[in-house]
């Protein structure tokens, strides 16, 4: 979705036009896992499936190249925002009135609200393009949401250890 408003419009239309009960869950990405026991690589899209593979796993998260086009006056705020999302700046080119900022950033950091915040920071003048780069080893932990004391797997997700406490409280 292009933002939370776009999500709400689609959700409302599905409920009204097709009489569907819609459950909105957090989006997730596919992670690459390497088992040190079996020496095999496999992919996992639901964190709750991780239990059956044991503890000898190396988790690798997808990294994308994000190219942001923006007017010059928003460069600083956009760079600070991308760095706060674990982005690594790779390039910055600018002319008199426009800039191109290139970041390598984890896909899981951009799939929820990245586009909306970029638009908000830049007063809707910036645009973003993404392309997959690689899977990279990362220090991830599984965050589970319990409902009545039971894990509700639709809400389980992987988060970077540095954000785990904040995301858990949220």
CSV table of N, CA and C in Angstrom, one decimal:
chain,number,residue,atom,x,y,z
A,1,UNK,N,0.8,-1.2,0.0
A,1,UNK,CA,0.0,0.0,0.0
A,1,UNK,C,0.9,1.2,0.0
A,2,UNK,N,0.4,2.3,-0.5
A,2,UNK,CA,1.1,3.6,-0.6
A,2,UNK,C,1.1,4.3,0.7
A,3,UNK,N,0.3,3.8,1.7
A,3,UNK,CA,0.3,4.5,3.0
A,3,UNK,C,-0.9,4.0,3.8
A,4,UNK,N,-1.0,4.4,5.0
A,4,UNK,CA,-2.1,3.9,5.8
A,4,UNK,C,-3.5,4.3,5.3
A,5,UNK,N,-3.6,5.5,4.7
A,5,UNK,CA,-4.9,5.9,4.1
A,5,UNK,C,-5.3,4.9,3.0
A,6,UNK,N,-4.3,4.6,2.1
A,6,UNK,CA,-4.6,3.6,1.0
A,6,UNK,C,-5.1,2.3,1.6
A,7,UNK,N,-4.4,1.8,2.7
A,7,UNK,CA,-4.8,0.6,3.3
A,7,UNK,C,-6.2,0.7,3.8
A,8,UNK,N,-6.6,1.8,4.5
A,8,UNK,CA,-7.9,1.9,5.1
A,8,UNK,C,-9.0,1.9,4.0
A,9,UNK,N,-8.7,2.6,2.8
A,9,UNK,CA,-9.7,2.6,1.7
A,9,UNK,C,-9.9,1.2,1.2
A,10,UNK,N,-8.9,0.5,1.0
A,10,UNK,CA,-9.0,-0.9,0.4
A,10,UNK,C,-9.7,-1.8,1.4
A,11,UNK,N,-9.4,-1.7,2.7
A,11,UNK,CA,-10.0,-2.4,3.8
A,11,UNK,C,-11.5,-2.1,3.8
A,12,UNK,N,-11.9,-0.9,3.8
A,12,UNK,CA,-13.3,-0.5,3.9
A,12,UNK,C,-14.1,-1.0,2.7
A,13,UNK,N,-13.5,-0.9,1.5
A,13,UNK,CA,-14.1,-1.4,0.3
A,13,UNK,C,-14.4,-2.9,0.3
A,14,UNK,N,-13.4,-3.7,0.8
A,14,UNK,CA,-13.5,-5.1,0.9
A,14,UNK,C,-14.6,-5.5,1.9
A,15,UNK,N,-14.7,-4.7,3.0
A,15,UNK,CA,-15.7,-5.0,4.0
A,15,UNK,C,-17.1,-4.6,3.5
A,16,UNK,N,-17.3,-3.5,2.9
A,16,UNK,CA,-18.6,-3.0,2.4
A,16,UNK,C,-19.0,-3.7,1.1
A,17,UNK,N,-18.2,-3.8,0.1
A,17,UNK,CA,-18.6,-4.3,-1.2
A,17,UNK,C,-18.7,-5.8,-1.2
A,18,UNK,N,-17.8,-6.5,-0.4
A,18,UNK,CA,-17.8,-8.0,-0.5
A,18,UNK,C,-18.2,-8.6,0.8
A,19,UNK,N,-18.6,-7.8,1.8
A,19,UNK,CA,-19.1,-8.3,3.1
A,19,UNK,C,-18.0,-9.3,3.7
A,20,UNK,N,-16.8,-8.8,3.7
A,20,UNK,CA,-15.7,-9.6,4.3
A,20,UNK,C,-15.2,-9.1,5.6
A,21,UNK,N,-14.8,-9.9,6.5
A,21,UNK,CA,-14.2,-9.5,7.7
A,21,UNK,C,-12.7,-9.5,7.5
A,22,UNK,N,-12.1,-8.3,7.5
A,22,UNK,CA,-10.7,-8.1,7.2
A,22,UNK,C,-9.9,-8.0,8.5
A,23,UNK,N,-8.8,-8.8,8.6
A,23,UNK,CA,-7.9,-8.7,9.7
A,23,UNK,C,-6.6,-8.2,9.1
A,24,UNK,N,-6.2,-7.0,9.5
A,24,UNK,CA,-5.0,-6.4,9.0
A,24,UNK,C,-3.8,-6.8,10.0
A,25,UNK,N,-2.8,-7.4,9.4
A,25,UNK,CA,-1.6,-7.8,10.2
A,25,UNK,C,-0.4,-7.1,9.7
A,26,UNK,N,0.6,-7.1,10.4
A,26,UNK,CA,1.9,-6.4,10.0
A,26,UNK,C,2.4,-7.2,8.8
A,27,UNK,N,2.9,-6.5,7.8
A,27,UNK,CA,3.5,-7.2,6.7
A,27,UNK,C,4.8,-7.8,7.1
A,28,UNK,N,5.3,-8.8,6.4
A,28,UNK,CA,6.5,-9.5,6.8
A,28,UNK,C,7.3,-9.7,5.5
A,29,UNK,N,8.5,-10.1,5.7
A,29,UNK,CA,9.4,-10.4,4.5
A,29,UNK,C,9.9,-11.8,4.7
A,30,UNK,N,10.5,-12.3,3.6
A,30,UNK,CA,11.1,-13.6,3.6
A,30,UNK,C,12.6,-13.5,4.0
A,31,UNK,N,13.0,-14.3,5.0
A,31,UNK,CA,14.3,-14.3,5.5
A,31,UNK,C,15.0,-15.5,5.1
A,32,UNK,N,16.3,-15.4,4.8
A,32,UNK,CA,17.1,-16.6,4.5
A,32,UNK,C,17.7,-17.1,5.7
A,33,UNK,N,17.7,-18.4,5.9
A,33,UNK,CA,18.2,-19.1,7.1
A,33,UNK,C,19.3,-20.1,6.6
A,34,UNK,N,20.4,-20.2,7.4
A,34,UNK,CA,21.4,-21.1,7.1
A,34,UNK,C,21.6,-22.0,8.3
A,35,UNK,N,21.4,-23.3,8.2
A,35,UNK,CA,21.6,-24.3,9.3
A,35,UNK,C,23.0,-24.7,9.3
A,36,UNK,N,23.7,-24.5,10.5
A,36,UNK,CA,25.0,-24.9,10.6
A,36,UNK,C,25.1,-26.5,10.8
A,37,UNK,N,24.0,-27.1,11.2
A,37,UNK,CA,24.0,-28.6,11.3
A,37,UNK,C,23.9,-29.3,10.0
A,38,UNK,N,22.9,-28.8,9.2
A,38,UNK,CA,22.7,-29.5,7.9
A,38,UNK,C,23.4,-28.8,6.7
A,39,UNK,N,24.0,-27.7,7.0
A,39,UNK,CA,24.7,-26.9,5.9
A,39,UNK,C,23.8,-26.6,4.8
A,40,UNK,N,22.5,-26.3,5.1
A,40,UNK,CA,21.6,-26.0,4.0
A,40,UNK,C,21.0,-24.6,4.2
A,41,UNK,N,20.6,-24.0,3.1
A,41,UNK,CA,20.0,-22.7,3.1
A,41,UNK,C,18.5,-22.9,2.8
A,42,UNK,N,17.6,-22.3,3.6
A,42,UNK,CA,16.2,-22.3,3.3
A,42,UNK,C,15.6,-20.9,3.6
A,43,UNK,N,14.4,-20.7,3.2
A,43,UNK,CA,13.7,-19.4,3.4
A,43,UNK,C,12.5,-19.6,4.2
A,44,UNK,N,12.3,-18.6,5.1
A,44,UNK,CA,11.2,-18.6,6.0
A,44,UNK,C,10.4,-17.3,6.0
A,45,UNK,N,9.1,-17.4,5.9
A,45,UNK,CA,8.3,-16.1,5.8
A,45,UNK,C,7.4,-15.9,7.0
A,46,UNK,N,7.4,-16.9,7.9
A,46,UNK,CA,6.6,-16.8,9.1
A,46,UNK,C,7.5,-17.2,10.3
A,47,UNK,N,7.8,-16.2,11.2
A,47,UNK,CA,8.7,-16.5,12.3
A,47,UNK,C,8.4,-17.7,13.2
A,48,UNK,N,7.1,-18.0,13.3
A,48,UNK,CA,6.7,-19.2,14.1
A,48,UNK,C,7.2,-20.5,13.5
A,49,UNK,N,7.5,-20.5,12.3
A,49,UNK,CA,8.0,-21.8,11.6
A,49,UNK,C,9.4,-22.0,12.0
A,50,UNK,N,10.1,-21.1,12.6
A,50,UNK,CA,11.5,-21.2,13.0
A,50,UNK,C,11.7,-22.3,14.1
A,51,UNK,N,10.7,-22.5,14.9
A,51,UNK,CA,10.9,-23.5,16.0
A,51,UNK,C,11.3,-24.9,15.6
A,52,UNK,N,10.7,-25.3,14.5
A,52,UNK,CA,10.9,-26.7,14.0
A,52,UNK,C,12.3,-26.9,13.4
A,53,UNK,N,13.1,-25.8,13.2
A,53,UNK,CA,14.4,-26.0,12.6
A,53,UNK,C,15.5,-26.0,13.6
A,54,UNK,N,15.2,-25.8,14.9
A,54,UNK,CA,16.3,-25.8,15.9
A,54,UNK,C,17.0,-24.5,16.1
A,55,UNK,N,18.0,-24.5,17.0
A,55,UNK,CA,18.7,-23.3,17.4
A,55,UNK,C,19.9,-23.0,16.6
A,56,UNK,N,20.4,-23.8,15.8
A,56,UNK,CA,21.7,-23.6,15.1
A,56,UNK,C,21.4,-23.0,13.7
A,57,UNK,N,20.9,-21.8,13.8
A,57,UNK,CA,20.5,-21.1,12.5
A,57,UNK,C,21.2,-19.7,12.5
A,58,UNK,N,21.6,-19.3,11.3
A,58,UNK,CA,22.0,-18.0,11.0
A,58,UNK,C,20.9,-17.3,10.2
A,59,UNK,N,20.4,-16.2,10.7
A,59,UNK,CA,19.3,-15.5,10.0
A,59,UNK,C,19.9,-14.4,9.2
A,60,UNK,N,19.5,-14.3,7.9
A,60,UNK,CA,19.9,-13.3,7.0
A,60,UNK,C,18.7,-12.5,6.5
A,61,UNK,N,18.8,-11.2,6.6
A,61,UNK,CA,17.6,-10.4,6.2
A,61,UNK,C,17.9,-9.8,4.8
A,62,UNK,N,16.8,-9.6,4.1
A,62,UNK,CA,16.9,-8.9,2.8
A,62,UNK,C,17.3,-7.5,2.9
A,63,UNK,N,18.3,-7.0,2.1
A,63,UNK,CA,18.7,-5.6,2.1
A,63,UNK,C,18.4,-5.1,0.7
A,64,UNK,N,17.8,-3.9,0.7
A,64,UNK,CA,17.5,-3.3,-0.6
A,64,UNK,C,18.3,-2.0,-0.8
A,65,UNK,N,18.4,-1.6,-2.0
A,65,UNK,CA,19.0,-0.3,-2.3
A,65,UNK,C,17.8,0.6,-2.5
A,66,UNK,N,17.7,1.7,-1.7
A,66,UNK,CA,16.7,2.7,-1.7
A,66,UNK,C,17.3,3.9,-2.4
A,67,UNK,N,16.6,4.4,-3.4
A,67,UNK,CA,17.1,5.6,-4.1
A,67,UNK,C,16.0,6.6,-3.9
A,68,UNK,N,16.4,7.7,-3.2
A,68,UNK,CA,15.4,8.8,-2.9
A,68,UNK,C,15.7,10.0,-3.7
A,69,UNK,N,14.7,10.5,-4.4
A,69,UNK,CA,14.8,11.8,-5.1
A,69,UNK,C,14.1,12.8,-4.4
A,70,UNK,N,14.7,13.9,-4.1
A,70,UNK,CA,14.1,14.9,-3.2
A,70,UNK,C,14.6,16.3,-3.5
A,71,UNK,N,13.8,17.4,-3.2
A,71,UNK,CA,14.4,18.7,-3.3
A,71,UNK,C,15.5,18.9,-2.2
A,72,UNK,N,16.4,19.7,-2.4
A,72,UNK,CA,17.6,19.8,-1.6
A,72,UNK,C,17.3,20.2,-0.1
A,73,UNK,N,16.2,20.9,0.1
A,73,UNK,CA,16.0,21.4,1.5
A,73,UNK,C,15.6,20.3,2.5
A,74,UNK,N,15.3,19.1,2.0
A,74,UNK,CA,14.9,17.9,2.8
A,74,UNK,C,16.0,16.9,3.0
A,75,UNK,N,17.2,17.1,2.5
A,75,UNK,CA,18.3,16.1,2.5
A,75,UNK,C,18.6,15.7,3.9
A,76,UNK,N,18.9,16.6,4.8
A,76,UNK,CA,19.3,16.3,6.2
A,76,UNK,C,18.3,15.5,6.9
A,77,UNK,N,17.0,15.9,6.9
A,77,UNK,CA,15.9,15.2,7.6
A,77,UNK,C,15.8,13.7,7.0
A,78,UNK,N,15.9,13.6,5.7
A,78,UNK,CA,15.7,12.3,5.1
A,78,UNK,C,16.9,11.4,5.4
A,79,UNK,N,18.1,11.9,5.4
A,79,UNK,CA,19.3,11.1,5.8
A,79,UNK,C,19.1,10.6,7.3
A,80,UNK,N,18.8,11.5,8.2
A,80,UNK,CA,18.6,11.2,9.6
A,80,UNK,C,17.5,10.1,9.7
A,81,UNK,N,16.4,10.2,9.0
A,81,UNK,CA,15.4,9.2,9.1
A,81,UNK,C,15.9,7.9,8.6
A,82,UNK,N,16.5,7.8,7.5
A,82,UNK,CA,17.0,6.5,6.9
A,82,UNK,C,18.0,5.9,7.8
A,83,UNK,N,18.9,6.7,8.5
A,83,UNK,CA,19.9,6.1,9.4
A,83,UNK,C,19.2,5.6,10.6
A,84,UNK,N,18.1,6.2,11.1
A,84,UNK,CA,17.3,5.7,12.2
A,84,UNK,C,16.6,4.3,11.9
A,85,UNK,N,16.5,4.0,10.6
A,85,UNK,CA,15.9,2.7,10.2
A,85,UNK,C,17.0,1.7,9.8
A,86,UNK,N,18.2,1.9,10.3
A,86,UNK,CA,19.4,1.1,10.1
A,86,UNK,C,19.9,1.1,8.7
A,87,UNK,N,19.6,2.3,8.0
A,87,UNK,CA,20.1,2.5,6.7
A,87,UNK,C,21.6,2.9,6.7
A,88,UNK,N,22.3,2.5,5.6
A,88,UNK,CA,23.7,2.9,5.4
A,88,UNK,C,23.8,3.8,4.1
A,89,UNK,N,24.1,5.0,4.3
A,89,UNK,CA,24.2,5.9,3.1
A,89,UNK,C,25.3,5.5,2.2
A,90,UNK,N,25.0,5.3,0.9
A,90,UNK,CA,26.0,4.9,-0.1
A,90,UNK,C,26.4,6.0,-1.1
A,91,UNK,N,25.5,6.9,-1.3
A,91,UNK,CA,25.8,8.0,-2.3
A,91,UNK,C,24.9,9.2,-2.1
A,92,UNK,N,25.3,10.3,-2.5
A,92,UNK,CA,24.5,11.6,-2.4
A,92,UNK,C,25.0,12.4,-3.6
A,93,UNK,N,24.1,12.7,-4.5
A,93,UNK,CA,24.4,13.6,-5.6
A,93,UNK,C,23.3,14.7,-5.6
A,94,UNK,N,23.7,15.9,-5.9
A,94,UNK,CA,22.7,17.0,-5.9
A,94,UNK,C,23.1,18.0,-6.9
A,95,UNK,N,22.1,18.7,-7.3
A,95,UNK,CA,22.2,19.9,-8.3
A,95,UNK,C,21.7,21.1,-7.5
A,96,UNK,N,21.4,22.1,-8.2
A,96,UNK,CA,20.9,23.3,-7.6
A,96,UNK,C,19.6,23.2,-6.8
A,97,UNK,N,18.7,22.3,-7.3
A,97,UNK,CA,17.5,22.2,-6.6
A,97,UNK,C,17.0,20.8,-6.3
A,98,UNK,N,17.7,19.8,-6.8
A,98,UNK,CA,17.3,18.4,-6.5
A,98,UNK,C,18.5,17.5,-6.0
A,99,UNK,N,18.1,16.5,-5.3
A,99,UNK,CA,19.2,15.6,-4.8
A,99,UNK,C,18.7,14.1,-5.0
A,100,UNK,N,19.7,13.3,-5.1
A,100,UNK,CA,19.5,11.8,-5.2
A,100,UNK,C,20.3,11.2,-4.0
A,101,UNK,N,19.6,10.5,-3.1
A,101,UNK,CA,20.3,9.9,-2.0
A,101,UNK,C,20.1,8.4,-2.1
A,102,UNK,N,21.2,7.6,-2.0
A,102,UNK,CA,21.2,6.2,-2.1
A,102,UNK,C,21.5,5.6,-0.8
A,103,UNK,N,20.7,4.7,-0.3
A,103,UNK,CA,20.9,4.0,1.0
A,103,UNK,C,20.7,2.5,0.7
A,104,UNK,N,21.5,1.7,1.5
A,104,UNK,CA,21.3,0.3,1.7
A,104,UNK,C,20.5,0.1,3.0
A,105,UNK,N,19.4,-0.5,2.9
A,105,UNK,CA,18.5,-0.5,4.1
A,105,UNK,C,17.8,-1.8,4.2
A,106,UNK,N,17.6,-2.4,5.4
A,106,UNK,CA,16.8,-3.7,5.5
A,106,UNK,C,15.4,-3.5,5.0
A,107,UNK,N,14.9,-4.5,4.2
A,107,UNK,CA,13.6,-4.5,3.7
A,107,UNK,C,12.5,-4.4,4.8
A,108,UNK,N,12.8,-5.1,5.9
A,108,UNK,CA,11.8,-5.1,7.0
A,108,UNK,C,11.6,-3.7,7.6
A,109,UNK,N,12.6,-2.8,7.4
A,109,UNK,CA,12.5,-1.4,7.9
A,109,UNK,C,11.7,-0.5,7.0
A,110,UNK,N,11.4,-0.9,5.8
A,110,UNK,CA,10.7,0.0,4.9
A,110,UNK,C,9.3,-0.5,4.5
A,111,UNK,N,8.9,-1.7,4.9
A,111,UNK,CA,7.6,-2.2,4.3
A,111,UNK,C,6.4,-1.7,5.1
A,112,UNK,N,6.6,-1.1,6.3
A,112,UNK,CA,5.4,-0.7,7.0
A,112,UNK,C,5.0,0.7,6.8
A,113,UNK,N,5.9,1.7,7.1
A,113,UNK,CA,5.5,3.1,7.0
A,113,UNK,C,6.5,4.0,6.4
A,114,UNK,N,7.6,3.4,5.8
A,114,UNK,CA,8.7,4.2,5.2
A,114,UNK,C,8.2,5.2,4.2
A,115,UNK,N,7.4,4.7,3.2
A,115,UNK,CA,7.0,5.6,2.1
A,115,UNK,C,6.2,6.8,2.7
A,116,UNK,N,5.3,6.5,3.6
A,116,UNK,CA,4.5,7.6,4.2
A,116,UNK,C,5.3,8.6,4.9
A,117,UNK,N,6.3,8.2,5.7
A,117,UNK,CA,7.2,9.1,6.4
A,117,UNK,C,8.1,9.9,5.5
A,118,UNK,N,8.6,9.3,4.5
A,118,UNK,CA,9.4,10.0,3.5
A,118,UNK,C,8.6,11.1,2.9
A,119,UNK,N,7.3,10.8,2.5
A,119,UNK,CA,6.4,11.8,1.9
A,119,UNK,C,6.1,12.9,2.9
A,120,UNK,N,5.9,12.6,4.2
A,120,UNK,CA,5.6,13.5,5.2
A,120,UNK,C,6.8,14.5,5.4
A,121,UNK,N,8.0,13.9,5.5
A,121,UNK,CA,9.2,14.7,5.8
A,121,UNK,C,9.4,15.7,4.6
A,122,UNK,N,9.1,15.3,3.4
A,122,UNK,CA,9.5,16.1,2.2
A,122,UNK,C,8.3,16.9,1.7
A,123,UNK,N,7.2,17.0,2.5
A,123,UNK,CA,6.0,17.7,2.0
A,123,UNK,C,5.5,17.1,0.7
A,124,UNK,N,5.6,15.8,0.5
A,124,UNK,CA,5.1,15.0,-0.6
A,124,UNK,C,5.9,15.3,-1.9
A,125,UNK,N,7.1,15.9,-1.8
A,125,UNK,CA,7.9,16.1,-2.9
A,125,UNK,C,8.9,15.0,-3.3
A,126,UNK,N,9.3,14.2,-2.3
A,126,UNK,CA,10.3,13.1,-2.5
A,126,UNK,C,9.6,11.9,-3.1
A,127,UNK,N,10.4,11.1,-3.8
A,127,UNK,CA,10.0,9.8,-4.3
A,127,UNK,C,11.1,8.8,-4.0
A,128,UNK,N,10.6,7.5,-3.9
A,128,UNK,CA,11.6,6.5,-3.6
A,128,UNK,C,11.4,5.3,-4.5
A,129,UNK,N,12.6,4.7,-4.9
A,129,UNK,CA,12.6,3.5,-5.7
A,129,UNK,C,13.5,2.5,-5.0
A,130,UNK,N,13.1,1.2,-5.0
A,130,UNK,CA,13.8,0.1,-4.3
A,130,UNK,C,14.2,-0.9,-5.3
A,131,UNK,N,15.3,-1.6,-5.0
A,131,UNK,CA,15.6,-2.9,-5.6
A,131,UNK,C,16.4,-3.7,-4.7
A,132,UNK,N,16.2,-5.0,-4.8
A,132,UNK,CA,16.8,-6.0,-3.9
A,132,UNK,C,18.3,-6.0,-4.1
A,133,UNK,N,19.0,-6.1,-3.1
A,133,UNK,CA,20.5,-6.2,-3.2
A,133,UNK,C,21.0,-7.6,-2.8
A,134,UNK,N,20.7,-8.0,-1.5
A,134,UNK,CA,21.3,-9.3,-1.1
A,134,UNK,C,20.7,-9.7,0.3
A,135,UNK,N,20.9,-10.9,0.7
A,135,UNK,CA,20.6,-11.3,2.1
A,135,UNK,C,21.9,-11.1,2.9
A,136,UNK,N,21.7,-10.5,4.1
A,136,UNK,CA,22.9,-10.2,4.9
A,136,UNK,C,22.6,-10.7,6.3
A,137,UNK,N,23.6,-11.4,6.9
A,137,UNK,CA,23.5,-11.8,8.3
A,137,UNK,C,23.2,-10.7,9.2
A,138,UNK,N,22.2,-10.9,10.1
A,138,UNK,CA,21.8,-9.8,11.0
A,138,UNK,C,21.5,-10.4,12.4
A,139,UNK,N,21.5,-9.6,13.4
A,139,UNK,CA,21.2,-10.0,14.8
A,139,UNK,C,19.7,-9.7,15.0
A,140,UNK,N,18.9,-10.7,14.6
A,140,UNK,CA,17.5,-10.6,14.7
A,140,UNK,C,16.9,-11.5,15.8
A,141,UNK,N,15.8,-11.1,16.4
A,141,UNK,CA,15.1,-11.9,17.4
A,141,UNK,C,13.6,-12.0,17.0
A,142,UNK,N,13.0,-13.0,17.5
A,142,UNK,CA,11.6,-13.2,17.1
A,142,UNK,C,10.7,-12.5,18.2
A,143,UNK,N,9.8,-11.7,17.7
A,143,UNK,CA,8.8,-11.0,18.6
A,143,UNK,C,7.5,-11.6,18.4
A,144,UNK,N,6.9,-12.2,19.5
A,144,UNK,CA,5.6,-12.8,19.5
A,144,UNK,C,4.6,-12.0,20.2
A,145,UNK,N,3.4,-12.0,19.7
A,145,UNK,CA,2.3,-11.3,20.4
A,145,UNK,C,1.4,-12.4,20.9
A,146,UNK,N,1.1,-12.3,22.2
A,146,UNK,CA,0.3,-13.3,22.9
A,146,UNK,C,-1.1,-12.8,23.0
A,147,UNK,N,-2.1,-13.6,22.7
A,147,UNK,CA,-3.5,-13.3,22.9
A,147,UNK,C,-4.1,-14.4,23.8
A,148,UNK,N,-4.6,-14.0,24.9
A,148,UNK,CA,-5.1,-15.0,25.9
A,148,UNK,C,-4.0,-16.0,26.3
A,149,UNK,N,-2.7,-15.6,26.3
A,149,UNK,CA,-1.6,-16.4,26.7
A,149,UNK,C,-1.1,-17.4,25.6
A,150,UNK,N,-1.6,-17.2,24.4
A,150,UNK,CA,-1.2,-18.1,23.3
A,150,UNK,C,-0.6,-17.2,22.2
A,151,UNK,N,0.5,-17.8,21.5
A,151,UNK,CA,1.1,-17.1,20.4
A,151,UNK,C,0.1,-17.0,19.3
A,152,UNK,N,-0.1,-15.8,18.8
A,152,UNK,CA,-0.9,-15.5,17.6
A,152,UNK,C,0.0,-15.3,16.4
A,153,UNK,N,0.3,-16.3,15.6
A,153,UNK,CA,1.3,-16.3,14.7
A,153,UNK,C,1.2,-15.2,13.6
A,154,UNK,N,0.0,-14.7,13.3
A,154,UNK,CA,-0.2,-13.7,12.3
A,154,UNK,C,0.5,-12.4,12.7
A,155,UNK,N,0.8,-12.2,14.0
A,155,UNK,CA,1.4,-11.0,14.5
A,155,UNK,C,2.9,-11.2,14.9
A,156,UNK,N,3.4,-12.4,14.8
A,156,UNK,CA,4.8,-12.7,15.1
A,156,UNK,C,5.7,-12.1,14.0
A,157,UNK,N,6.8,-11.6,14.4
A,157,UNK,CA,7.7,-10.9,13.4
A,157,UNK,C,9.1,-11.0,13.9
A,158,UNK,N,10.1,-10.8,13.0
A,158,UNK,CA,11.5,-10.7,13.4
A,158,UNK,C,11.8,-9.2,13.5
A,159,UNK,N,12.5,-8.9,14.5
A,159,UNK,CA,13.0,-7.5,14.7
A,159,UNK,C,14.5,-7.5,15.0
A,160,UNK,N,15.1,-6.4,14.7
A,160,UNK,CA,16.5,-6.3,15.1
A,160,UNK,C,16.6,-6.2,16.6
A,161,UNK,N,17.6,-6.8,17.2
A,161,UNK,CA,17.8,-6.8,18.6
A,161,UNK,C,17.8,-5.4,19.2
A,162,UNK,N,18.3,-4.4,18.5
A,162,UNK,CA,18.4,-3.0,19.0
A,162,UNK,C,17.0,-2.4,19.1
A,163,UNK,N,16.0,-2.9,18.4
A,163,UNK,CA,14.7,-2.4,18.4
A,163,UNK,C,13.7,-3.3,19.2
A,164,UNK,N,14.1,-4.4,19.7
A,164,UNK,CA,13.2,-5.4,20.3
A,164,UNK,C,12.4,-4.9,21.5
A,165,UNK,N,13.1,-4.2,22.4
A,165,UNK,CA,12.3,-3.7,23.6
A,165,UNK,C,11.3,-2.7,23.2
A,166,UNK,N,11.7,-1.7,22.4
A,166,UNK,CA,10.7,-0.7,22.0
A,166,UNK,C,9.5,-1.3,21.2
A,167,UNK,N,9.8,-2.2,20.3
A,167,UNK,CA,8.7,-2.8,19.5
A,167,UNK,C,7.8,-3.7,20.4
A,168,UNK,N,8.5,-4.4,21.3
A,168,UNK,CA,7.7,-5.2,22.3
A,168,UNK,C,6.7,-4.3,23.1
A,169,UNK,N,7.2,-3.2,23.6
A,169,UNK,CA,6.3,-2.3,24.4
A,169,UNK,C,5.2,-1.7,23.5
A,170,UNK,N,5.6,-1.3,22.3
A,170,UNK,CA,4.6,-0.8,21.4
A,170,UNK,C,3.5,-1.8,21.1
